[in-house]
Amino acid sequence: PMPPLEKLYSVWERVLKGDSADVLNEIKLANIRGRGGAGFPMGFKLEACRNAQDTTGNGTPRKYIVCNADEGDPAAYSDRYLLEQRPHRVLLGMMLAGFCVGADTGVLYIRAEYPEAVARVKEAVAELERHGWIGTNIKGSGVDFRFKVIKAAGAYVCGEETALLNSIEGKRGEVRTRPPYPAQQGLFNRPTVVNNVETLACVPWVVEHGGAAFTALGSDKSNGSKLVCLDSGFKRPGLYEVECGTPLSRVVDELGGGFARPTKALHIGGPLGGIVPIGKIGDLSIDFETFQQHGFLLGHASVLSIPADFPMVKYLEHLFEFTAMESCGKCFPCRIGSTRGKELLQGAITGGRKIDRALFDDLIETMEIGSLCALGGGLPLGVRNALRYFPDELRSYFATA
């Protein structure tokens, strides 16, 4: 039998002899949804980038595939696992996406807190060079592709795709206004596809087995499998791969072994995700739809458990504090709104100053509608969940109208 690497890259050698439109069609058929949190269809981004015209006026545009490996959500380790244990799945996914859109460069933006991931990916790129699977005129196909690995510098907001592009360019990691979207004008103003690690890792399997095989896995609109991370509040913490549509209760009870301590809620999808009270676990499954229907967010599928004895008001104060600290400052609703929210909650906790509920609701609504990206725009989701499901705990901190 072929060594594992040769077997994996036999897909690449086969694809190079064919038509790039076929690769795009399989990805569109598979309906790979973005695994980084937004759930945006990958095929749509690829098609937009493939069709993007040169804006520089000098012939064929250089296009880029960017891998967003700036995994900053607490309790999320799926990207780290893939980069350290399955780097070739990610690299081949980038190469196939590049072939699909006509890009010749893949850039991996990996957080500096993952030194092993950076080292392992660089090793894997060197392996590809040795086998002649990347470079110029790969295997005589006329296709060029190369990789660049970049260490990110510790800003949470750089996980947002446009702030990430600014950071790669050596600018301040600050969100860009959209449109134009990266598929038209991304890295160095060239057409660019930005995808999360796990999204790209899905591509080799789809190209090898066909898009229809991927859609056969999962629920109606969420196809394939999803990596889920369970924190130390579970009896069996760790990383699990489950088929989309798997009931959340099964993940908690069977895979996680139940809770290791009394728990009142799960914060799913990172700091900007929804806060799910224990009583709602039975309504959810690992897919984008059920979470959305019930007012939560699957996001990156990191599951952080909130202990029963941890005051929800302190948790909300921490979320505002986190957003205030990590805001890039480009837009007022996020930069000022998060700071004002933190001040209101601190005043209520330590100064005994009750919060005007109408003012607080206005504040989170302004953040949600007015923020340029999901840092300020996503924070209100969890805050609203907490206000709705833990009213008895929070009531005393708000002034009654």
XYZ file of C-alpha atoms in Angstrom:
401
model
C 0.000 0.000 0.000
C 0.988 3.631 -0.568
C 2.459 5.573 2.368
C -0.247 7.812 3.922
C 1.211 11.026 2.482
C 1.387 9.662 -1.063
C -2.167 8.370 -0.716
C -3.450 11.766 0.467
C -1.668 13.700 -2.280
C -2.696 11.271 -5.033
C -5.921 13.360 -4.932
C -3.823 16.448 -5.688
C -1.995 14.768 -8.567
C -5.314 13.623 -10.051
C -6.922 17.057 -9.666
C -3.979 18.836 -11.360
C -4.730 16.913 -14.564
C -8.383 17.980 -14.561
C -10.545 21.092 -14.639
C -10.597 23.442 -11.639
C -14.353 24.003 -12.186
C -14.930 20.366 -11.165
C -13.307 20.992 -7.781
C -15.497 24.056 -7.249
C -18.629 22.100 -8.158
C -17.872 19.359 -5.600
C -17.290 21.962 -2.867
C -20.543 23.741 -3.782
C -22.404 20.430 -3.871
C -20.994 19.537 -0.442
C -22.181 22.910 0.883
C -19.228 23.202 3.300
C -20.264 25.834 5.868
C -17.554 27.957 7.511
C -16.359 26.145 10.638
C -14.852 29.279 12.189
C -18.145 30.534 13.575
C -20.122 32.298 10.865
C -21.260 29.206 8.958
C -20.903 31.007 5.608
C -20.934 28.702 2.532
C -17.347 28.121 1.383
C -18.336 27.563 -2.265
C -19.799 31.058 -2.446
C -16.505 32.653 -1.376
C -14.493 30.470 -3.763
C -16.751 31.259 -6.716
C -16.639 35.003 -6.014
C -12.836 34.910 -5.852
C -12.579 32.710 -8.959
C -14.677 35.234 -10.925
C -12.956 38.323 -9.480
C -11.365 40.538 -12.111
C -7.980 42.184 -11.834
C -8.267 45.628 -10.306
C -4.615 46.543 -10.771
C -4.862 46.744 -14.556
C -1.792 44.630 -15.313
C -3.266 41.357 -16.512
C -3.894 38.290 -14.367
C -4.397 39.165 -10.718
C -2.408 37.416 -8.042
C -4.898 35.697 -5.763
C -4.449 34.418 -2.232
C -5.815 31.665 -0.015
C -5.536 32.682 3.640
C -5.923 30.194 6.478
C -7.283 31.859 9.602
C -5.533 29.985 12.425
C -5.812 32.773 14.982
C -7.928 30.642 17.294
C -8.578 32.957 20.242
C -11.812 31.682 21.796
C -11.335 30.354 25.324
C -11.922 26.563 25.404
C -11.383 26.205 21.609
C -8.585 23.895 20.509
C -9.857 22.325 17.284
C -7.627 24.418 15.014
C -4.631 23.704 17.206
C -5.296 19.968 17.001
C -5.576 20.041 13.200
C -2.406 22.097 12.725
C -0.364 19.935 15.083
C -1.800 16.485 14.293
C -3.281 16.790 10.767
C -1.356 19.611 9.067
C -1.494 17.995 5.613
C -5.305 17.983 5.640
C -5.189 21.765 6.096
C -2.399 22.374 3.568
C -4.004 20.177 0.910
C -7.321 21.948 1.542
C -5.575 25.272 0.848
C -3.916 23.910 -2.283
C -7.224 22.595 -3.654
C -8.944 25.903 -2.860
C -6.057 27.716 -4.577
C -6.358 25.519 -7.675
C -10.081 26.207 -7.661
C -9.790 30.029 -7.713
C -6.462 30.426 -9.534
C -4.426 31.480 -6.485
C -0.701 30.800 -6.367
C -0.013 31.627 -2.702
C -1.340 30.225 0.561
C -0.804 32.168 3.777
C -1.271 30.576 7.205
C -1.848 33.088 9.991
C -1.172 31.069 13.170
C -1.390 32.499 16.673
C 2.017 32.838 18.337
C 0.696 31.032 21.441
C 0.754 27.823 19.345
C 4.524 27.384 18.787
C 4.182 23.617 18.160
C 1.572 24.287 15.465
C 3.867 26.813 13.736
C 6.784 24.352 13.788
C 4.701 21.384 12.599
C 3.168 23.335 9.702
C 6.597 24.550 8.567
C 7.824 20.920 8.655
C 4.810 19.819 6.610
C 5.448 22.554 4.002
C 9.071 21.342 3.708
C 7.758 17.789 3.139
C 5.588 19.078 0.299
C 8.563 20.808 -1.304
C 10.636 17.623 -1.091
C 7.908 15.648 -2.880
C 7.447 18.322 -5.536
C 3.761 18.843 -4.648
C 4.219 22.609 -4.366
C 6.441 25.072 -6.208
C 6.497 26.236 -9.818
C 4.840 24.220 -12.605
C 3.861 21.447 -10.150
C 4.291 17.988 -11.732
C 4.306 19.654 -15.167
C 0.731 20.939 -14.742
C 1.493 24.626 -15.275
C 0.104 25.296 -11.774
C 2.200 27.267 -9.241
C 1.583 27.244 -5.482
C 3.666 28.211 -2.455
C 3.084 28.728 1.266
C 3.916 31.465 3.741
C 3.576 30.887 7.491
C 3.014 33.939 9.689
C 2.996 34.126 13.479
C 0.150 36.256 14.796
C 0.833 38.702 17.588
C -1.819 38.055 20.208
C -4.786 40.259 19.289
C -8.205 38.584 19.570
C -9.703 40.880 16.911
C -7.203 39.571 14.325
C -9.334 36.451 14.109
C -11.795 38.680 12.204
C -10.911 38.207 8.545
C -10.276 41.823 7.535
C -8.279 42.675 10.681
C -6.275 39.526 9.954
C -5.503 40.752 6.419
C -4.352 44.122 7.760
C -2.106 42.333 10.240
C -0.510 40.181 7.497
C 0.171 43.372 5.525
C 2.031 44.772 8.530
C -0.661 47.312 9.366
C -2.504 47.769 12.610
C -4.885 44.840 13.237
C -8.007 46.856 12.637
C -11.275 45.837 10.993
C -11.934 47.094 7.435
C -15.291 48.367 6.290
C -17.046 46.023 3.853
C -17.764 46.085 0.908
C -15.366 45.518 -0.798
C -15.234 41.964 0.507
C -11.936 40.039 0.586
C -13.022 37.881 -2.383
C -12.815 41.067 -4.510
C -10.186 43.084 -2.658
C -8.436 41.239 0.145
C -4.758 40.776 0.885
C -2.778 43.609 -0.763
C -6.086 44.505 -2.453
C -6.004 41.264 -4.467
C -8.854 38.720 -4.584
C -8.528 36.572 -1.453
C -10.356 33.683 0.192
C -10.094 33.631 3.988
C -11.180 30.385 5.636
C -10.788 28.852 9.050
C -8.512 25.835 9.632
C -11.307 23.300 10.104
C -13.186 24.512 7.008
C -10.098 23.994 4.831
C -9.458 20.573 6.414
C -12.865 19.402 5.105
C -11.894 20.005 1.464
C -9.579 17.019 0.745
C -12.238 14.526 1.913
C -14.891 16.248 -0.217
C -12.691 16.235 -3.330
C -11.730 12.593 -2.767
C -15.196 11.204 -1.979
C -17.410 13.741 -3.769
C -19.712 16.459 -2.478
C -22.726 14.130 -2.298
C -20.959 11.874 0.229
C -20.381 14.929 2.458
C -24.037 16.010 2.269
C -25.058 12.480 3.259
C -23.485 13.242 6.645
C -25.150 15.701 8.964
C -28.480 17.503 9.161
C -30.546 19.257 6.471
C -28.472 22.412 6.165
C -25.360 21.611 8.231
C -23.365 18.940 6.433
C -20.369 16.827 7.392
C -18.867 16.623 10.857
C -17.848 19.200 13.443
C -15.087 19.276 16.018
C -16.392 20.123 19.492
C -14.263 21.114 22.504
C -15.394 20.425 26.064
C -13.689 22.220 28.960
C -12.606 20.992 32.392
C -16.151 21.384 33.768
C -16.880 17.991 32.152
C -15.855 14.603 33.527
C -14.175 13.796 30.201
C -12.905 17.086 28.786
C -11.379 17.083 25.324
C -11.872 17.358 21.608
C -14.532 15.265 19.868
C -15.569 14.932 16.236
C -19.308 14.474 15.839
C -21.628 14.283 12.868
C -23.559 17.537 12.408
C -27.035 17.153 13.858
C -25.839 15.129 16.886
C -27.959 16.123 19.926
C -26.095 18.405 22.332
C -27.367 16.271 25.227
C -25.479 13.284 23.770
C -22.285 15.326 23.521
C -22.644 16.455 27.148
C -23.721 13.136 28.699
C -22.050 10.444 26.570
C -18.898 12.084 25.234
C -18.292 14.535 28.072
C -19.426 12.020 30.704
C -21.664 14.654 32.315
C -20.544 17.552 34.492
C -17.636 17.366 36.917
C -19.178 20.097 39.104
C -22.602 21.749 39.515
C -23.119 23.792 36.338
C -25.795 26.317 35.436
C -24.991 27.261 31.832
C -22.773 26.570 28.842
C -21.135 29.386 26.920
C -20.928 27.950 23.409
C -19.154 29.542 20.444
C -16.616 31.681 22.281
C -17.001 34.981 24.172
C -19.388 36.235 21.460
C -21.526 33.099 21.505
C -24.764 32.379 23.296
C -25.099 31.482 26.977
C -27.171 28.286 27.067
C -28.882 27.485 30.387
C -28.759 23.807 31.381
C -32.515 23.494 30.783
C -32.126 24.299 27.058
C -29.530 21.606 26.280
C -32.265 19.185 25.184
C -33.465 21.611 22.464
C -30.141 21.880 20.653
C -28.064 19.759 18.319
C -24.614 20.378 16.800
C -25.722 22.379 13.758
C -26.149 26.025 12.845
C -29.961 25.891 12.560
C -31.145 24.694 15.986
C -28.786 27.114 17.694
C -30.082 29.988 15.575
C -33.752 29.034 16.089
C -33.340 29.112 19.856
C -31.359 32.362 19.920
C -27.854 30.934 20.425
C -24.749 30.474 18.237
C -22.847 27.271 17.465
C -19.827 29.291 16.326
C -16.526 27.456 16.618
C -18.275 24.887 18.884
C -16.159 25.470 21.972
C -18.134 24.589 25.099
C -17.223 26.462 28.277
C -19.160 25.533 31.408
C -20.240 28.190 33.895
C -20.240 26.807 37.483
C -23.493 27.037 39.439
C -21.853 29.174 42.140
C -20.310 31.721 39.754
C -22.388 34.954 39.773
C -23.814 35.666 36.312
C -23.362 39.416 36.870
C -19.609 38.875 37.309
C -19.570 36.794 34.138
C -21.260 39.588 32.166
C -18.842 42.148 33.621
C -15.975 39.959 32.405
C -17.453 39.735 28.876
C -17.690 43.523 28.583
C -14.204 43.894 30.049
C -12.834 41.366 27.536
C -14.465 43.183 24.601
C -13.248 46.579 25.839
C -9.716 45.209 26.133
C -9.736 43.482 22.725
C -11.621 46.093 20.665
C -9.544 47.401 17.767
C -11.062 50.854 18.304
C -12.092 51.402 14.688
C -15.803 51.850 15.469
C -17.442 53.720 18.345
C -20.227 51.240 19.235
C -17.710 48.534 20.137
C -14.916 50.681 21.556
C -17.074 52.938 23.718
C -20.083 50.638 24.171
C -18.063 47.816 25.711
C -16.352 50.247 28.099
C -19.669 51.817 29.168
C -21.193 48.356 29.687
C -18.261 47.362 31.862
C -18.637 50.609 33.895
C -22.384 50.109 34.395
C -21.893 46.537 35.645
C -18.944 47.464 37.871
C -20.991 50.310 39.355
C -23.839 47.909 40.094
C -21.588 45.243 41.614
C -19.282 47.363 43.765
C -20.901 50.795 43.989
C -24.491 49.718 44.533
C -25.580 51.879 41.562
C -28.556 50.161 39.942
C -28.530 50.073 36.123
C -31.325 51.709 34.131
C -32.646 48.744 32.139
C -33.811 50.847 29.163
C -30.356 52.461 28.934
C -28.663 49.052 29.115
C -30.940 47.620 26.396
C -30.196 50.644 24.195
C -26.477 50.138 24.746
C -26.427 46.500 23.626
C -28.751 47.257 20.705
C -26.377 49.996 19.527
C -23.435 47.609 19.786
C -25.294 44.912 17.861
C -26.468 47.143 15.016
C -23.613 49.623 14.824
C -20.425 47.571 15.256
C -18.312 46.923 12.167
C -17.603 43.309 13.094
C -18.733 40.535 15.401
C -16.591 41.652 18.342
C -18.990 44.429 19.344
C -21.851 42.975 17.298
C -21.746 39.499 18.824
C -21.316 40.353 22.508
C -25.022 41.306 23.009
C -26.192 37.767 22.160
C -24.800 36.175 25.324
C -25.765 39.208 27.407
C -29.394 38.942 26.222
C -29.409 35.193 26.914
C -28.227 35.840 30.482
C -30.867 38.537 31.053
C -33.567 36.237 29.717
C -32.655 32.982 31.448
C -31.198 34.256 34.751
C -33.567 37.109 35.684
C -33.759 36.204 39.390
C -29.990 36.382 39.702
C -29.656 39.689 37.824
C -32.816 41.558 38.850
C -31.321 43.213 41.934
C -28.651 44.973 39.838
C -31.200 46.808 37.675
C -33.473 49.681 38.648
C -37.169 48.865 38.350
C -38.945 51.213 35.968
